[in-house]
Coordinates of N, CA and C in Angstrom, one line a residue:
M1 N 26.3 73.3 64.9 CA 26.7 74.2 64.2 C 27.9 74.0 63.6
A2 N 28.6 74.3 62.1 CA 29.6 73.0 61.2 C 30.2 74.9 60.7
S3 N 31.4 74.3 60.3 CA 32.6 75.2 59.4 C 32.8 74.7 57.5
T4 N 32.8 75.6 56.8 CA 33.5 74.8 55.9 C 34.2 76.3 55.6
Q5 N 34.7 75.0 54.6 CA 36.2 76.4 53.5 C 35.8 76.1 52.3
V6 N 36.0 76.9 51.5 CA 35.3 77.0 50.1 C 36.7 77.7 49.5
F7 N 37.0 76.8 48.1 CA 38.3 78.1 47.6 C 37.5 78.2 46.2
F8 N 37.3 79.3 45.3 CA 36.9 80.1 44.0 C 38.0 80.4 43.5
A9 N 37.7 79.4 41.9 CA 39.1 80.0 41.2 C 38.1 80.1 39.6
G10 N 38.5 81.3 39.1 CA 38.3 81.6 37.7 C 38.7 82.9 38.1
N11 N 37.6 84.1 37.2 CA 38.4 85.8 37.3 C 37.3 85.6 38.4
V12 N 37.8 86.0 39.7 CA 37.7 86.0 41.1 C 37.7 87.2 41.9
Q13 N 38.9 87.7 40.7 CA 39.6 88.7 41.3 C 39.5 90.0 40.8
G14 N 39.2 91.0 41.5 CA 39.5 92.3 41.0 C 38.0 92.7 39.8
V15 N 36.5 91.8 41.0 CA 35.7 91.8 40.1 C 34.4 92.3 41.2
G16 N 34.7 92.4 42.3 CA 33.7 92.8 43.2 C 33.5 91.1 44.0
F17 N 34.1 90.6 43.4 CA 33.6 89.4 44.7 C 33.4 89.1 45.8
R18 N 34.4 89.6 46.6 CA 34.8 89.3 48.2 C 33.4 90.4 48.7
Y19 N 33.5 91.2 48.2 CA 32.0 92.7 48.2 C 31.0 91.7 48.4
T20 N 30.8 90.8 47.2 CA 29.7 90.8 46.9 C 29.4 89.1 47.9
V21 N 30.2 88.3 47.9 CA 30.0 87.6 49.5 C 29.4 87.9 50.1
K22 N 30.1 88.9 50.6 CA 30.0 89.2 51.8 C 28.8 90.7 51.8
Q23 N 28.2 90.9 50.9 CA 26.6 91.3 50.9 C 25.1 90.3 51.0
I24 N 25.8 88.9 50.3 CA 25.0 88.5 50.1 C 24.8 87.5 51.8
A25 N 26.1 87.5 52.2 CA 25.8 86.6 53.9 C 25.1 87.9 55.2
K26 N 24.8 89.2 54.7 CA 24.1 89.2 55.2 C 23.0 88.6 55.6
G27 N 22.2 87.9 54.4 CA 21.4 87.6 54.2 C 20.9 86.0 55.5
F28 N 22.1 85.6 55.8 CA 22.0 84.7 56.4 C 22.8 84.3 57.4
D29 N 22.2 83.8 58.6 CA 22.6 83.7 59.8 C 24.4 83.0 59.9
V30 N 25.1 83.3 59.3 CA 26.9 82.9 59.3 C 28.1 83.9 59.6
T31 N 28.7 83.5 59.7 CA 29.9 84.0 60.4 C 30.7 83.9 59.7
G32 N 32.4 84.7 59.8 CA 33.2 84.3 58.9 C 34.2 84.7 58.3
W33 N 35.2 84.8 56.8 CA 35.2 85.5 56.1 C 35.6 84.9 54.8
V34 N 36.5 85.9 53.7 CA 36.3 86.1 52.9 C 37.7 86.8 52.1
T35 N 39.1 86.5 51.5 CA 39.7 86.7 51.5 C 40.0 86.7 49.4
N36 N 41.2 87.0 49.1 CA 41.9 86.9 47.7 C 43.3 86.1 48.2
L37 N 43.4 85.0 47.8 CA 45.1 84.6 47.2 C 45.9 84.4 46.5
A38 N 47.2 84.3 46.8 CA 48.0 84.8 46.3 C 48.5 84.4 44.2
D39 N 47.3 82.8 44.6 CA 47.3 82.0 43.1 C 46.4 82.7 42.5
G40 N 45.3 83.8 42.9 CA 44.4 84.0 41.9 C 42.7 84.0 42.3
R41 N 43.0 83.0 43.2 CA 42.0 82.3 44.1 C 41.3 83.1 44.8
V42 N 40.0 82.6 45.4 CA 39.2 83.3 46.4 C 38.9 82.5 47.4
E43 N 39.4 82.5 48.7 CA 39.6 81.8 49.9 C 38.2 82.1 51.0
L44 N 37.0 81.4 51.1 CA 36.4 81.7 51.9 C 35.7 81.0 53.0
R45 N 36.1 81.2 54.2 CA 35.6 80.4 55.4 C 34.5 80.3 56.0
A46 N 33.4 79.9 56.4 CA 32.2 79.8 57.1 C 32.0 79.0 58.6
S47 N 31.0 79.3 59.3 CA 30.7 78.8 60.5 C 29.7 79.1 59.8
G48 N 28.3 78.4 60.5 CA 26.4 78.2 61.0 C 25.6 77.0 61.0
D49 N 24.6 77.5 61.4 CA 23.9 75.7 61.5 C 24.2 75.6 60.2
P50 N 24.2 73.7 59.7 CA 24.3 73.9 58.3 C 23.8 73.8 57.4
A51 N 21.8 73.4 57.4 CA 21.4 74.1 56.5 C 21.9 75.9 56.2
E52 N 21.7 76.2 57.2 CA 22.5 77.9 56.7 C 23.2 78.3 55.9
L53 N 24.5 77.1 56.1 CA 26.3 77.4 56.1 C 25.6 76.6 54.4
S54 N 24.9 75.6 53.8 CA 24.6 74.9 52.7 C 24.0 76.3 51.3
A55 N 22.9 77.1 52.6 CA 21.6 78.2 51.6 C 23.2 78.6 51.3
F56 N 23.6 79.4 52.1 CA 24.7 80.4 52.0 C 25.5 80.4 50.4
I57 N 26.1 79.4 51.1 CA 27.2 78.4 49.7 C 26.1 78.7 48.5
E58 N 25.0 78.0 48.3 CA 24.2 77.6 47.4 C 23.9 79.1 46.8
A59 N 23.5 80.4 48.0 CA 22.9 81.7 47.2 C 24.3 82.0 46.0
I60 N 25.9 82.1 46.8 CA 26.9 82.6 45.9 C 26.6 81.9 44.8
G61 N 26.7 80.6 44.7 CA 26.9 79.8 43.0 C 25.8 80.4 42.6
K62 N 24.4 81.0 42.6 CA 23.3 81.1 41.9 C 23.0 82.6 42.0
S63 N 23.8 83.7 42.3 CA 24.0 85.1 41.7 C 24.9 85.1 41.0
E64 N 24.9 86.6 40.9 CA 25.9 87.3 39.7 C 27.6 86.3 39.3
L65 N 27.9 85.9 40.7 CA 29.3 85.8 40.4 C 29.4 84.3 39.8
R66 N 28.6 83.8 39.5 CA 28.4 82.8 38.8 C 29.1 82.2 37.6
A67 N 29.2 83.7 36.5 CA 29.4 83.8 35.9 C 31.3 83.9 36.0
H68 N 31.9 84.2 37.1 CA 33.4 84.2 37.2 C 33.8 82.9 37.9
I69 N 32.8 82.0 38.5 CA 33.8 81.1 39.2 C 33.7 79.8 37.8
N70 N 35.4 79.5 37.9 CA 35.1 78.1 37.2 C 35.2 77.1 37.9
Q71 N 35.4 77.5 39.2 CA 35.9 76.1 39.9 C 35.5 76.5 41.2
Q72 N 34.7 75.6 42.1 CA 34.8 76.0 43.5 C 34.7 74.3 44.2
T73 N 35.9 74.5 45.4 CA 36.3 73.3 45.7 C 35.7 73.7 48.0
E74 N 34.7 72.7 48.0 CA 34.4 72.7 49.3 C 35.0 71.5 50.1
M75 N 34.9 72.2 51.8 CA 35.7 71.3 52.4 C 35.3 71.9 53.4
P76 N 34.6 70.7 54.5 CA 34.1 70.5 56.0 C 35.1 70.8 56.9
V77 N 35.7 72.1 57.5 CA 36.2 72.0 58.4 C 36.4 71.6 59.9
A78 N 37.1 71.2 61.0 CA 36.7 70.9 61.9 C 36.9 72.2 63.1
D79 N 37.9 73.1 63.1 CA 37.2 74.1 64.3 C 36.6 75.0 63.5
Q80 N 35.4 75.7 64.5 CA 34.7 76.7 64.4 C 35.1 78.0 64.7
L81 N 34.9 78.7 63.9 CA 35.1 80.6 63.9 C 34.9 81.0 64.8
S82 N 35.7 81.6 65.3 CA 35.4 82.6 67.2 C 35.1 83.8 66.6
A83 N 34.4 84.3 65.1 CA 34.6 85.5 64.4 C 33.0 86.1 64.4
R84 N 32.6 87.1 64.3 CA 31.5 87.6 64.7 C 31.1 88.2 63.5
G85 N 30.2 88.0 62.7 CA 29.6 88.7 61.8 C 31.0 87.8 60.2
F86 N 30.9 89.3 59.3 CA 31.2 88.5 58.3 C 31.9 89.3 57.9
E87 N 33.0 89.4 57.6 CA 34.4 90.4 56.9 C 35.0 90.4 55.8
I88 N 35.5 90.8 55.2 CA 36.5 90.6 53.9 C 37.9 91.0 54.3
R89 N 39.3 90.3 54.1 CA 39.9 90.2 55.4 C 41.4 89.9 53.7
N90 N 42.0 91.3 54.1 CA 43.0 91.7 53.1 C 44.2 90.5 53.3
E91 N 44.7 90.2 53.4 CA 45.8 89.2 53.4 C 46.6 88.8 52.5

């Protein structure tokens, strides 16, 4: 099991980004969440099998969302998410 944190920058808020990420997550065995940040970025946290997690992040980049992403920063995180499923957070 692996966990990752990804920050997406660009025109990523107000365009259905979080909803689309949640829809993409349904096709993968991952858990986690996605949320808007005050600085205009979107943050994603996800856990799953390393190969599944990598495929999920790759699928986001290959989706229609790629037109909105100017920068993507991904980093592994040590703590595993205890969340079940994948959700949109409104923080």
